[in-house]
């Protein structure tokens, strides 16, 4: 498969060529007009005539146009692909090196250090990409989602990416879904992508953003309304006059953070803002091709006229009335207007002083974002202000970096004291060599990122992180305190004058066009079969994978509970990032972090439980290692929305590797649930949420009747108390008939291997 630095127009023409006919087929089959979401999905169905299309029930087989992988997840995805026996990937695919660069000094120095520290991993990713026909974006080229938006996304396209913020491309009208590596392997091996046919939530935007309100505030508001699990099983489709008033990159911000409400993805219909962005990024032909099928790159008129009749839920947001918001700490749906944070902080006993302010991440690092942030900085500097806290800025891509440098915007930010970091994830994923505070120091950071789970940015549980727009981050950095409303409050300069900050409309696109910066793309050779892929058996960062064993046909009987997690158990709690990112290609070593962040429901401790084999209290990874060595299977118990957050399949592969048989929870986040299924671990939800409360530390759990496991049929479990009594309970599962086969085979990859004859 040839891989290019952009999506060939022939591929796009192919998608558009069949779009009107497929949309007509969809209308005929469903007997009604279609949402935009449905048109894109129907246009990518493997079997559009007979695929069942019941929202929130049917599992659909889809053929995405491309696969994107970032370096921290690509390692496991490609290690799995290597065992599937294919000579080349079957669908255009790319790898993007963005997660492994640690922020320490500044962009240039940090990039060079990362190239040295991660040489083995980058070398593996580069050679494995060359070998199997995958395009490779070098470290420094940018964050996967910005690069995808600039180079590959096209309205009406469909893609999957091994990162939960893949929906960023919805800003250009793509159905872009975040997945675990095993899903990517399906598509790269020519099998369809299997996902539940979604519900569709419509968000009607009216009015226009003004003053300090930014696209980020739209999604912070939606997160407040829907909460971290309200989007589960749904695609969020934006529409209305307010939608077309937002730039393509602003739309991308909104779609990006749809991951925080559990949505399968989010998207906007095609409009002039998208056409302008396509043209500014050198894709005039794509804009022209899209214009020719524009009627099918949005919902049908009947849907727009009566949204409530066609969407499962409709939310209306008046952009004129939107106030700048700031969400946190610990969860991205805890919203309040920035004007109220000071009072809340006082009431909660949170520090008012800000210890660091950070602009960037895949969510908010576009040219327009930086123009708004830089304009505030420029006016503030002219009025004699500088930032009162460290201000760290990560450009989203090399293209954005080179352009903002040329246009003097970096200089504006530096003039108030900002440090420009590498074009990478950096502190957003704990790649932050922070020395100004230590564990235990209560401190507040404000970021324009998307997630704010405990320990995520700097590894410290005592850091409280709030997410907001880049412009509010800069304002708060200048004020140095969260007790500041940028719309009304003033800041004293050195001369003692009270300065009111100015907010100006951003510049959507650079007047002089984008600079390309240093090219970061490496195309694979036409024939990569001779390329040697290096994995040193002695490496502590990379390890070839062994297939997992098939299910032995037995019920799970009286298994210990490794962990019963209380409250949030995100993928950051299950498999932390930060310092652990270095083991993302080594299943055994990364299993050293298993459940280190989980809060023990029996004791309230973090990361520590009781080993049922020897009665000792140890860290969860140590207990799991012990059970594994003794071949004792085990079960994990979770609370609501288990596995929220990232797509990292390590959160499923590590338990699988260490002998987990099932995860029982009150509810699951979509990607985490699929990842467990893919790896052969049963995700089960309690039929009665109180069952969770009945499980004690020394209890054993059985799951019985597995030979009869069938779709839509509950499963029976038993809690065995130490006194010999037992409580029976019911669980539900969402496995389809095909997914039950994954379980029986010991994981979906084993089925691909069997079919490939390896
Ligand atoms: C994240 O934002 O949590 C990450 C790091 O980008 C993850 C992927 C990973 O863990 O590698 C995600 O969002 O999927
Ligand atoms: Fe990277 Fe952060 Fe975006 Fe994840 S959310 S892809 S870590 S910038």
XYZ file of C-alpha atoms and ligand atoms in Angstrom:
780
model
C 0.000 0.000 0.000
C 1.521 3.274 -1.058
C 1.410 5.925 1.649
C 1.527 9.636 0.946
C 1.784 12.852 2.933
C -1.838 13.575 2.055
C -4.990 11.811 0.916
C -4.864 11.286 -2.864
C -7.731 13.023 -4.658
C -8.526 9.735 -6.435
C -9.398 8.165 -3.071
C -11.609 11.132 -2.200
C -13.302 11.036 -5.603
C -14.028 7.363 -5.022
C -15.754 8.156 -1.729
C -17.712 11.068 -3.238
C -18.550 9.075 -6.368
C -20.656 6.616 -4.409
C -21.991 9.051 -1.796
C -25.283 10.229 -3.428
C -26.260 6.697 -4.367
C -25.430 5.310 -0.922
C -27.304 8.132 0.795
C -30.323 7.328 -1.392
C -30.028 3.678 -0.417
C -29.892 4.679 3.252
C -33.045 6.779 2.921
C -34.780 3.914 1.199
C -33.727 1.352 3.773
C -34.560 3.498 6.800
C -37.625 5.057 5.176
C -36.683 8.571 6.245
C -34.257 11.421 5.643
C -30.735 11.032 7.047
C -28.438 12.838 9.423
C -24.961 13.638 8.087
C -23.536 11.016 10.421
C -25.686 8.311 8.869
C -24.713 9.295 5.341
C -21.010 8.994 6.089
C -21.460 5.699 7.890
C -23.708 4.163 5.223
C -21.200 5.246 2.596
C -18.527 3.230 4.402
C -20.508 0.069 5.162
C -19.040 -3.139 3.893
C -22.482 -4.466 3.130
C -24.810 -1.480 2.767
C -27.780 -3.508 1.557
C -28.096 -5.993 4.364
C -26.223 -4.506 7.334
C -28.649 -4.106 10.256
C -28.996 -0.448 11.167
C -30.700 -0.292 14.526
C -29.271 2.558 16.560
C -27.492 1.539 19.771
C -28.069 -2.154 19.010
C -26.665 -3.423 15.700
C -22.945 -3.982 15.291
C -21.841 -2.651 11.923
C -18.923 -3.617 9.677
C -17.327 -0.534 8.153
C -14.406 0.151 5.826
C -12.596 3.299 6.961
C -10.559 5.237 4.406
C -7.466 5.312 6.604
C -5.780 4.435 9.881
C -3.630 6.801 11.951
C -1.481 5.698 14.887
C 0.567 7.725 17.337
C 3.891 6.446 18.612
C 2.735 5.441 22.100
C -0.025 3.180 20.764
C 1.473 2.319 17.351
C 4.077 0.117 18.981
C 1.540 -2.362 20.323
C -0.666 -2.024 17.233
C 2.199 -2.833 14.902
C 3.628 -5.563 17.142
C 0.203 -7.196 16.833
C 0.063 -6.560 13.088
C 3.457 -8.269 12.711
C 2.011 -11.506 14.072
C -0.848 -11.521 11.549
C 1.230 -12.700 8.616
C 0.390 -9.914 6.115
C 3.079 -8.514 3.778
C 1.594 -4.996 3.695
C -1.167 -2.977 5.325
C -4.411 -3.146 3.355
C -5.518 0.468 3.956
C -3.538 3.761 3.881
C -1.983 4.066 7.339
C 0.378 6.446 9.113
C 2.451 6.602 12.286
C 2.999 9.932 14.072
C 5.774 10.485 16.621
C 4.362 12.910 19.164
C 3.866 11.342 22.604
C 7.419 10.472 23.592
C 8.997 13.936 23.681
C 9.571 15.169 27.211
C 9.212 18.872 27.963
C 12.241 20.080 29.903
C 13.998 23.083 28.391
C 12.519 24.171 25.104
C 11.301 22.724 21.840
C 14.649 22.367 20.078
C 16.633 20.953 22.966
C 13.823 18.632 24.046
C 13.373 17.237 20.544
C 17.056 16.354 20.248
C 16.972 14.713 23.663
C 13.899 12.685 22.686
C 15.501 11.507 19.465
C 18.382 10.158 21.509
C 16.357 8.692 24.391
C 13.801 7.029 22.160
C 16.158 6.028 19.354
C 15.322 2.342 19.677
C 11.565 2.931 19.554
C 11.708 5.459 16.723
C 13.948 3.107 14.791
C 11.481 0.262 15.316
C 8.528 2.407 14.231
C 10.373 3.717 11.201
C 11.483 0.298 10.013
C 8.214 -1.482 10.749
C 6.417 1.306 8.849
C 8.771 0.946 5.883
C 8.401 -2.801 5.922
C 4.603 -2.866 5.879
C 3.847 0.183 3.729
C 2.949 2.658 6.454
C 3.698 6.409 6.195
C 5.962 7.671 8.979
C 5.839 11.164 10.493
C 9.065 11.874 12.370
C 9.265 13.349 15.861
C 8.879 17.112 15.635
C 6.347 17.000 12.798
C 3.457 17.550 15.155
C 0.659 16.051 17.169
C -1.155 13.322 15.269
C -4.541 15.063 15.222
C -3.250 18.389 13.926
C -1.237 16.626 11.235
C -4.266 14.548 10.228
C -6.384 17.704 10.028
C -3.792 19.516 7.930
C -2.894 16.683 5.610
C -5.415 13.867 5.474
C -8.912 14.770 6.680
C -11.631 15.380 4.076
C -15.342 16.054 4.554
C -17.425 12.890 4.447
C -14.392 10.649 4.978
C -14.099 7.983 7.619
C -11.022 7.008 9.587
C -9.953 5.263 12.743
C -6.994 6.213 14.894
C -5.270 4.602 17.848
C -5.917 7.593 20.051
C -9.107 8.701 21.729
C -8.868 12.229 20.293
C -9.012 11.016 16.702
C -12.478 12.714 16.521
C -10.535 15.978 16.107
C -10.921 15.378 12.351
C -14.675 15.862 12.785
C -13.772 19.550 12.474
C -13.387 18.810 8.761
C -16.485 16.621 8.617
C -14.796 13.237 9.020
C -16.324 10.377 11.015
C -13.081 9.780 12.892
C -13.177 7.181 15.634
C -10.634 6.497 18.362
C -9.837 2.803 18.790
C -7.417 0.397 20.417
C -4.597 -1.105 18.381
C -6.453 -4.382 17.820
C -9.178 -2.534 15.908
C -6.490 -0.877 13.815
C -5.011 -4.311 13.114
C -8.392 -5.505 11.802
C -8.530 -2.701 9.286
C -4.848 -2.873 8.365
C -5.292 -6.581 7.651
C -8.304 -5.929 5.401
C -11.036 -6.885 7.864
C -13.832 -4.446 8.575
C -13.979 -2.144 11.560
C -16.745 -3.346 13.840
C -18.607 -0.837 15.965
C -22.073 -0.426 17.371
C -24.374 1.525 15.067
C -24.537 4.733 17.041
C -27.263 6.869 18.440
C -27.020 10.398 17.048
C -27.140 13.393 19.371
C -27.738 16.699 17.606
C -26.214 19.890 18.963
C -27.905 22.934 17.490
C -25.670 25.980 17.688
C -27.247 29.388 17.293
C -25.789 32.864 17.619
C -22.073 33.580 17.398
C -19.068 33.529 19.706
C -18.001 36.878 20.967
C -15.421 38.367 23.312
C -13.754 35.839 25.574
C -16.051 32.950 24.641
C -14.196 30.466 22.447
C -14.893 27.169 20.660
C -13.444 25.454 23.734
C -16.327 26.858 25.772
C -18.806 25.122 23.487
C -17.412 21.706 24.334
C -16.847 22.578 27.993
C -20.560 23.406 28.071
C -21.535 20.201 26.250
C -19.384 18.255 28.743
C -21.241 19.916 31.596
C -24.582 18.965 30.046
C -23.785 15.405 29.008
C -21.158 14.479 31.662
C -18.270 12.110 31.075
C -20.493 9.194 30.090
C -23.424 10.971 28.424
C -22.068 10.541 24.917
C -21.413 6.800 25.210
C -22.670 4.936 22.157
C -23.490 8.178 20.346
C -22.096 10.344 17.595
C -22.531 14.045 18.253
C -23.549 15.981 15.165
C -23.369 19.786 15.297
C -25.463 21.964 13.047
C -27.139 25.346 12.811
C -26.015 28.899 12.047
C -23.645 28.938 15.009
C -21.840 25.905 13.592
C -20.957 27.613 10.340
C -19.709 30.678 12.222
C -16.861 28.634 13.767
C -13.571 28.016 11.925
C -12.557 24.479 10.919
C -9.899 24.339 13.624
C -12.400 25.673 16.183
C -14.752 22.898 15.137
C -11.873 20.453 15.559
C -11.405 21.654 19.155
C -15.059 20.884 19.842
C -14.934 17.448 18.210
C -11.613 16.595 19.830
C -12.943 16.987 23.322
C -16.076 15.006 22.518
C -13.842 12.125 23.651
C -14.292 13.465 27.178
C -18.001 12.706 27.140
C -17.481 9.190 25.828
C -18.914 9.893 22.369
C -18.025 7.483 19.578
C -17.111 10.624 17.654
C -18.343 14.138 16.833
C -18.595 15.972 13.537
C -19.684 19.122 11.747
C -21.279 19.367 8.298
C -19.278 20.707 5.355
C -19.314 24.496 5.052
C -17.336 27.495 3.844
C -15.067 27.478 6.880
C -13.957 23.967 5.951
C -13.467 25.024 2.325
C -11.281 27.926 3.477
C -9.172 25.626 5.637
C -8.779 23.045 2.867
C -7.624 25.761 0.475
C -5.236 27.315 2.996
C -3.639 23.922 3.540
C -3.111 23.368 -0.176
C -6.151 21.219 -0.870
C -8.136 23.297 -3.350
C -9.075 20.173 -5.310
C -10.559 18.565 -2.196
C -12.666 21.660 -1.518
C -13.927 21.619 -5.126
C -14.750 17.913 -4.976
C -16.594 18.412 -1.676
C -18.548 21.357 -3.066
C -19.869 19.107 -5.833
C -21.503 16.738 -3.292
C -22.217 19.358 -0.632
C -25.904 18.371 -0.319
C -24.806 15.004 1.076
C -22.101 16.456 3.307
C -24.758 17.675 5.706
C -28.013 16.378 7.148
C -31.043 16.274 4.868
C -33.196 19.408 4.906
C -36.065 17.615 6.655
C -33.711 16.738 9.509
C -32.543 20.319 9.881
C -36.147 21.522 9.844
C -37.246 19.110 12.572
C -34.161 17.873 14.447
C -36.125 16.364 17.320
C -37.757 13.958 14.885
C -34.450 12.468 13.760
C -31.843 12.809 16.506
C -32.021 10.742 19.699
C -31.483 13.901 21.704
C -31.134 17.552 20.731
C -29.156 20.103 22.710
C -29.381 23.776 21.862
C -26.577 26.160 22.704
C -26.798 29.890 22.138
C -23.252 31.024 21.443
C -24.168 34.625 22.182
C -24.956 33.662 25.762
C -21.912 31.454 26.310
C -19.575 32.596 29.064
C -15.914 31.583 29.214
C -15.787 28.380 31.268
C -13.115 26.473 33.147
C -13.567 22.807 34.050
C -11.970 20.716 36.761
C -10.258 19.595 38.834
C -9.963 15.836 38.252
C -12.767 15.555 35.708
C -13.428 17.471 32.479
C -17.181 17.801 33.072
C -16.979 19.832 36.278
C -17.768 23.205 34.729
C -18.307 26.725 35.955
C -17.813 30.174 34.418
C -14.264 31.360 34.951
C -15.751 34.321 36.824
C -16.852 31.975 39.616
C -13.712 29.930 40.068
C -12.185 32.252 42.664
C -15.127 31.921 45.038
C -15.304 28.197 44.516
C -11.571 27.807 45.144
C -11.892 29.709 48.421
C -14.830 27.563 49.479
C -13.035 24.337 48.546
C -9.706 25.345 50.045
C -7.914 25.121 46.680
C -4.917 27.398 46.178
C -5.763 30.619 44.359
C -2.256 31.057 42.985
C -1.536 29.328 39.696
C 1.718 27.383 39.547
C 1.845 26.899 35.752
C -0.239 27.787 32.731
C -0.058 25.666 29.601
C -1.322 26.354 26.084
C -1.458 23.645 23.431
C -2.254 19.937 23.040
C -4.107 18.467 20.096
C -7.232 20.259 21.311
C -6.046 23.842 21.120
C -2.898 24.431 19.142
C -4.104 25.762 15.825
C -2.981 28.939 14.111
C -6.190 30.686 15.140
C -5.785 29.609 18.781
C -2.290 31.045 18.873
C -3.350 34.305 17.221
C -5.936 34.864 19.959
C -3.481 33.975 22.722
C -0.710 36.065 21.153
C -2.969 39.098 20.715
C -3.688 39.133 24.449
C 0.012 38.751 25.154
C 0.952 41.553 22.739
C -1.454 44.045 24.251
C -0.495 42.999 27.765
C 3.216 43.433 27.051
C 2.539 46.872 25.607
C 0.779 47.762 28.856
C 3.761 46.594 30.890
C 2.543 43.180 31.998
C 4.331 39.842 31.996
C 3.086 36.407 32.982
C 3.094 35.806 36.733
C 3.403 32.053 36.275
C 5.473 29.886 33.957
C 3.630 29.788 30.623
C 4.374 26.802 28.392
C 3.200 26.697 24.782
C 3.138 23.609 22.536
C 2.403 24.292 18.848
C 0.242 21.570 17.281
C 2.393 20.918 14.273
C 5.587 21.975 12.557
C 3.407 23.835 10.058
C 1.740 25.823 12.821
C 5.074 26.414 14.590
C 6.861 27.686 11.508
C 3.905 29.920 10.606
C 3.467 31.464 14.049
C 7.203 32.033 14.199
C 7.169 33.809 10.832
C 4.164 35.911 11.833
C 5.771 37.082 15.064
C 3.251 35.346 17.310
C 5.832 33.248 19.123
C 7.726 36.430 19.855
C 4.538 37.970 21.287
C 4.142 35.059 23.660
C 7.823 34.992 24.552
C 7.647 38.699 25.359
C 5.407 37.960 28.340
C 7.698 35.109 29.416
C 6.345 32.065 27.570
C 8.520 29.054 26.783
C 7.843 27.339 23.487
C 7.982 23.566 23.729
C 8.295 20.943 20.995
C 5.435 20.304 18.552
C 4.231 17.387 20.610
C 1.970 16.215 23.427
C 4.471 17.099 26.179
C 2.887 17.938 29.555
C -0.536 16.927 28.252
C 0.518 13.342 28.808
C 2.869 13.692 31.721
C 5.957 14.297 29.577
C 6.941 17.181 31.805
C 10.192 17.318 33.745
C 8.659 19.615 36.330
C 10.897 20.666 39.193
C 9.093 23.655 40.723
C 6.667 21.594 42.814
C 6.815 18.194 44.429
C 4.325 15.491 45.336
C 2.281 16.727 48.253
C 2.487 20.440 47.315
C -1.089 21.522 46.689
C -0.987 23.575 43.504
C -3.187 24.630 40.632
C -2.383 24.498 36.930
C -4.551 25.810 34.104
C -4.304 24.297 30.648
C -5.959 24.421 27.254
C -5.718 20.618 27.140
C -8.659 18.215 27.236
C -8.066 15.926 30.210
C -7.379 16.747 33.826
C -7.364 13.426 35.658
C -5.217 13.315 38.797
C -1.466 12.912 38.133
C -1.927 13.223 34.387
C 0.240 16.242 33.636
C 3.051 16.109 36.165
C 2.545 12.822 38.001
C 1.549 14.560 41.255
C -1.752 13.732 42.952
C -1.521 17.098 44.726
C -1.777 19.077 41.467
C -5.254 20.348 40.610
C -5.657 20.791 36.851
C -8.311 22.939 35.171
C -9.052 22.986 31.456
C -10.117 26.112 29.607
C -9.538 27.992 26.341
C -6.027 29.148 25.320
C -7.071 32.783 25.683
C -8.280 32.225 29.238
C -5.062 30.345 30.037
C -3.002 33.342 28.911
C -5.212 35.735 30.876
C -4.873 33.627 34.017
C -1.102 33.363 33.496
C -0.930 37.161 33.423
C -3.090 37.420 36.544
C -1.293 34.568 38.337
C -4.477 33.655 40.182
C -7.681 31.766 39.489
C -9.567 34.588 41.199
C -9.705 36.602 38.010
C -12.435 37.330 35.518
C -10.682 38.440 32.322
C -13.787 40.292 31.202
C -13.997 42.656 34.142
C -10.938 42.463 36.390
C -7.697 44.370 36.003
C -4.026 43.579 36.685
C -1.535 46.067 38.104
C 1.631 46.638 36.040
C 5.004 47.634 37.488
C 4.078 51.304 37.289
C 1.038 50.588 39.436
C -1.495 51.137 36.631
C -4.491 48.828 36.546
C -4.623 47.158 33.142
C -7.716 45.580 31.607
C -6.843 42.744 29.192
C -7.950 43.073 25.595
C -9.447 40.266 23.587
C -9.478 40.494 19.814
C -11.062 38.210 17.229
C -8.529 35.609 16.135
C -7.097 35.326 12.655
C -8.635 32.214 11.217
C -5.920 31.492 8.681
C -2.523 33.055 7.973
C -2.798 35.860 5.423
C 0.506 34.817 3.868
C -0.394 31.116 3.833
C 1.114 28.379 5.968
C 4.847 27.834 6.133
C 5.671 24.174 5.701
C 8.548 24.134 8.181
C 10.825 21.129 8.185
C 9.294 18.238 6.334
C 8.633 15.355 8.696
C 7.190 12.705 6.391
C 8.917 9.518 5.273
C 7.108 7.508 2.617
C 7.631 3.736 2.754
C 9.484 2.112 -0.129
C 7.349 0.526 -2.841
C 8.542 -2.908 -1.811
C 9.372 -3.061 1.883
C 9.771 -6.818 2.095
C 13.545 -6.532 2.454
C 13.436 -4.066 5.340
C 14.661 -5.568 8.564
C 12.541 -4.773 11.635
C 14.756 -4.625 14.691
C 13.546 -5.852 18.067
C 16.418 -6.698 20.378
C 15.445 -9.647 22.606
C 17.318 -7.941 25.452
C 15.450 -4.661 25.015
C 13.528 -3.257 27.949
C 11.375 -1.112 25.651
C 10.273 -3.525 22.951
C 9.146 -7.133 23.158
C 7.691 -9.347 20.444
C 4.226 -10.634 21.320
C 3.229 -14.207 21.970
C -0.372 -15.125 21.107
C -2.668 -15.410 24.128
C -4.113 -18.857 24.866
C -7.630 -19.701 23.701
C -10.423 -20.040 26.276
C -10.182 -23.517 27.853
C -13.952 -24.018 27.820
C -14.303 -23.853 31.604
C -16.301 -21.520 33.788
C -14.386 -19.078 35.959
C -14.572 -20.594 39.413
C -13.806 -18.914 42.726
C -11.308 -16.402 41.387
C -9.749 -13.734 43.592
C -10.577 -10.072 43.050
C -7.321 -8.322 42.184
C -8.850 -4.888 42.573
C -12.189 -3.374 43.401
C -11.817 0.191 42.239
C -13.743 3.004 43.839
C -14.924 5.973 41.795
C -13.142 6.964 38.638
C -11.023 4.210 37.143
C -9.812 5.787 33.910
C -7.184 4.259 31.661
C -4.742 6.624 33.405
C -5.636 4.810 36.664
C -5.291 1.375 35.020
C -2.141 2.005 32.977
C -0.515 5.335 33.780
C 1.347 7.281 31.094
C 4.151 9.778 31.953
C 7.253 7.768 32.902
C 5.553 4.532 31.836
C 5.228 5.656 28.225
C 8.697 4.296 27.650
C 7.437 0.727 28.053
C 4.548 0.978 25.608
C 6.197 -1.578 23.306
C 7.032 -4.065 26.076
C 4.010 -5.812 27.500
C 5.803 -7.418 30.409
C 7.506 -4.243 31.566
C 4.509 -1.984 31.193
C 2.506 -4.441 33.257
C 4.534 -3.032 36.138
C 2.039 -0.130 36.265
C -1.152 -2.201 36.326
C -3.834 -0.441 38.413
C -1.248 1.734 40.156
C -3.714 4.639 40.085
C -6.823 2.678 41.101
C -8.372 3.580 44.443
C -8.916 0.458 46.558
C -12.619 0.411 47.472
C -11.885 -1.520 50.669
C -9.203 0.719 52.124
C -9.188 3.977 50.164
C -5.492 3.475 49.362
C -4.224 4.034 45.836
C -2.561 1.227 43.913
C -2.317 -1.198 46.815
C -4.382 -4.289 47.674
C -4.269 -7.666 49.386
C -2.606 -10.666 47.797
C -5.048 -13.501 48.380
C -2.348 -16.138 47.982
C -0.111 -14.997 50.827
C -2.283 -12.423 52.629
C 0.305 -9.655 52.201
C -0.502 -6.107 51.201
C 1.326 -5.170 48.026
C 1.044 -2.995 44.983
C -1.495 -4.212 42.437
C 1.127 -4.933 39.764
C 3.029 -7.086 42.264
C -0.084 -9.032 43.206
C -0.927 -9.516 39.521
C 2.619 -10.730 38.882
C 2.262 -13.234 41.715
C -1.098 -14.557 40.454
C 0.361 -14.838 36.976
C 3.384 -16.798 38.224
C 1.055 -19.169 40.095
C -1.316 -19.416 37.080
C -4.197 -18.087 39.157
C -6.833 -16.325 37.064
C -8.459 -13.227 38.588
C -11.193 -10.663 38.167
C -11.178 -6.868 38.411
C -14.168 -4.897 39.644
C -14.873 -1.352 38.522
C -17.352 1.391 39.290
C -19.048 3.666 36.718
C -17.519 4.348 33.279
C -14.612 1.949 33.766
C -11.749 2.745 31.397
C -12.797 6.326 30.681
C -10.324 8.393 28.710
C -7.588 7.100 26.518
C -7.650 4.426 23.822
C -4.520 2.740 25.162
C -5.110 -0.983 24.861
C -2.379 -1.600 27.406
C -5.214 -1.104 29.906
C -6.708 -4.314 28.485
C -3.567 -6.180 27.389
C -1.848 -5.893 30.764
C -4.735 -7.488 32.675
C -4.995 -10.136 29.945
C -1.291 -10.888 30.104
C -1.389 -11.154 33.892
C -4.356 -13.551 33.898
C -7.530 -11.442 34.152
C -10.576 -13.399 33.044
C -13.256 -10.762 33.398
C -13.819 -7.161 34.416
C -17.090 -6.535 36.254
C -18.267 -2.979 36.384
C -21.272 -0.729 36.762
C -20.619 0.621 33.263
C -17.820 0.843 30.697
C -16.350 3.471 28.412
C -16.672 2.362 24.771
C -13.029 1.964 23.731
C -12.042 0.253 26.989
C -14.884 -2.234 26.683
C -13.978 -3.061 23.088
C -10.302 -3.383 23.964
C -11.150 -5.962 26.647
C -13.296 -7.921 24.199
C -10.592 -7.787 21.562
C -8.015 -9.213 23.943
C -10.285 -12.008 25.197
C -11.232 -10.581 28.610
C -14.982 -10.582 29.377
C -16.409 -7.127 30.181
C -19.555 -7.640 32.267
C -21.878 -5.069 33.805
C -23.790 -5.708 37.009
C -27.501 -6.172 36.283
C -28.088 -4.556 39.685
C -25.589 -1.855 40.586
C -25.729 -2.875 44.278
C -23.874 -6.101 43.466
C -20.781 -3.892 43.407
C -21.341 -3.110 47.097
C -21.714 -6.773 48.016
C -18.197 -7.757 46.940
C -15.760 -7.961 49.864
C -11.964 -7.956 49.881
C -11.532 -11.656 50.667
C -14.438 -12.859 48.520
C -13.990 -15.073 45.508
C -16.023 -14.648 42.334
C -17.372 -17.217 39.902
C -18.826 -16.616 36.455
C -20.726 -19.677 35.311
C -22.597 -21.035 32.304
C -19.976 -19.651 29.913
C -20.461 -22.507 27.454
C -23.881 -21.024 26.786
C -22.608 -17.442 26.370
C -24.950 -15.846 23.829
C -25.794 -12.334 22.641
C -28.369 -10.483 24.742
C -28.398 -13.215 27.383
C -27.380 -12.388 30.945
C -24.552 -14.253 32.644
C -24.704 -15.664 36.153
C -22.096 -14.900 38.774
C -21.526 -15.891 42.386
C -19.857 -14.087 45.244
C -18.276 -16.632 47.589
C -17.889 -15.244 51.085
C -15.033 -16.457 53.343
C -17.617 -18.090 55.656
C -18.658 -20.435 52.860
C -21.909 -18.685 51.922
C -22.548 -17.527 48.374
C -24.609 -14.775 46.764
C -25.793 -15.260 43.202
C -25.952 -12.258 40.884
C -26.676 -11.445 37.270
C -24.445 -9.643 34.819
C -25.061 -8.310 31.350
C -22.689 -8.201 28.443
C -22.739 -6.531 25.040
C -20.897 -9.198 23.033
C -22.265 -9.974 19.571
C -22.030 -13.509 18.155
C -18.757 -12.574 16.416
C -17.350 -11.056 19.574
C -18.136 -14.256 21.497
C -15.882 -15.992 18.976
C -13.098 -13.513 19.869
C -13.508 -14.540 23.489
C -13.410 -18.246 22.687
C -10.342 -17.851 20.473
C -8.490 -16.051 23.249
C -8.655 -12.702 21.474
C -9.682 -11.360 18.075
C -6.137 -11.451 16.748
C -6.052 -15.245 17.057
C -8.960 -15.400 14.614
C -7.095 -13.268 12.090
C -4.051 -15.482 12.549
C -6.100 -18.615 11.951
C -7.605 -17.121 8.792
C -4.171 -16.077 7.558
C -2.873 -19.548 8.361
C -0.216 -18.410 10.841
C -4.359 10.631 25.948
O -4.630 11.777 25.624
O -4.768 10.085 26.992
C -3.479 9.818 25.016
C -2.173 9.659 25.663
O -3.287 10.522 23.816
C -4.161 8.478 24.762
C -3.375 7.512 23.980
C -2.285 6.806 24.756
O -2.454 6.506 25.919
O -1.269 6.527 24.142
C -5.528 8.620 24.097
O -6.142 9.651 24.190
O -6.009 7.638 23.505
Fe -1.397 14.061 22.870
Fe -2.701 15.188 24.841
Fe -3.780 15.056 22.480
Fe -3.540 12.825 23.910
S -4.769 14.599 24.411
S -3.027 13.092 21.708
S -1.609 13.239 24.939
S -1.929 16.206 23.012
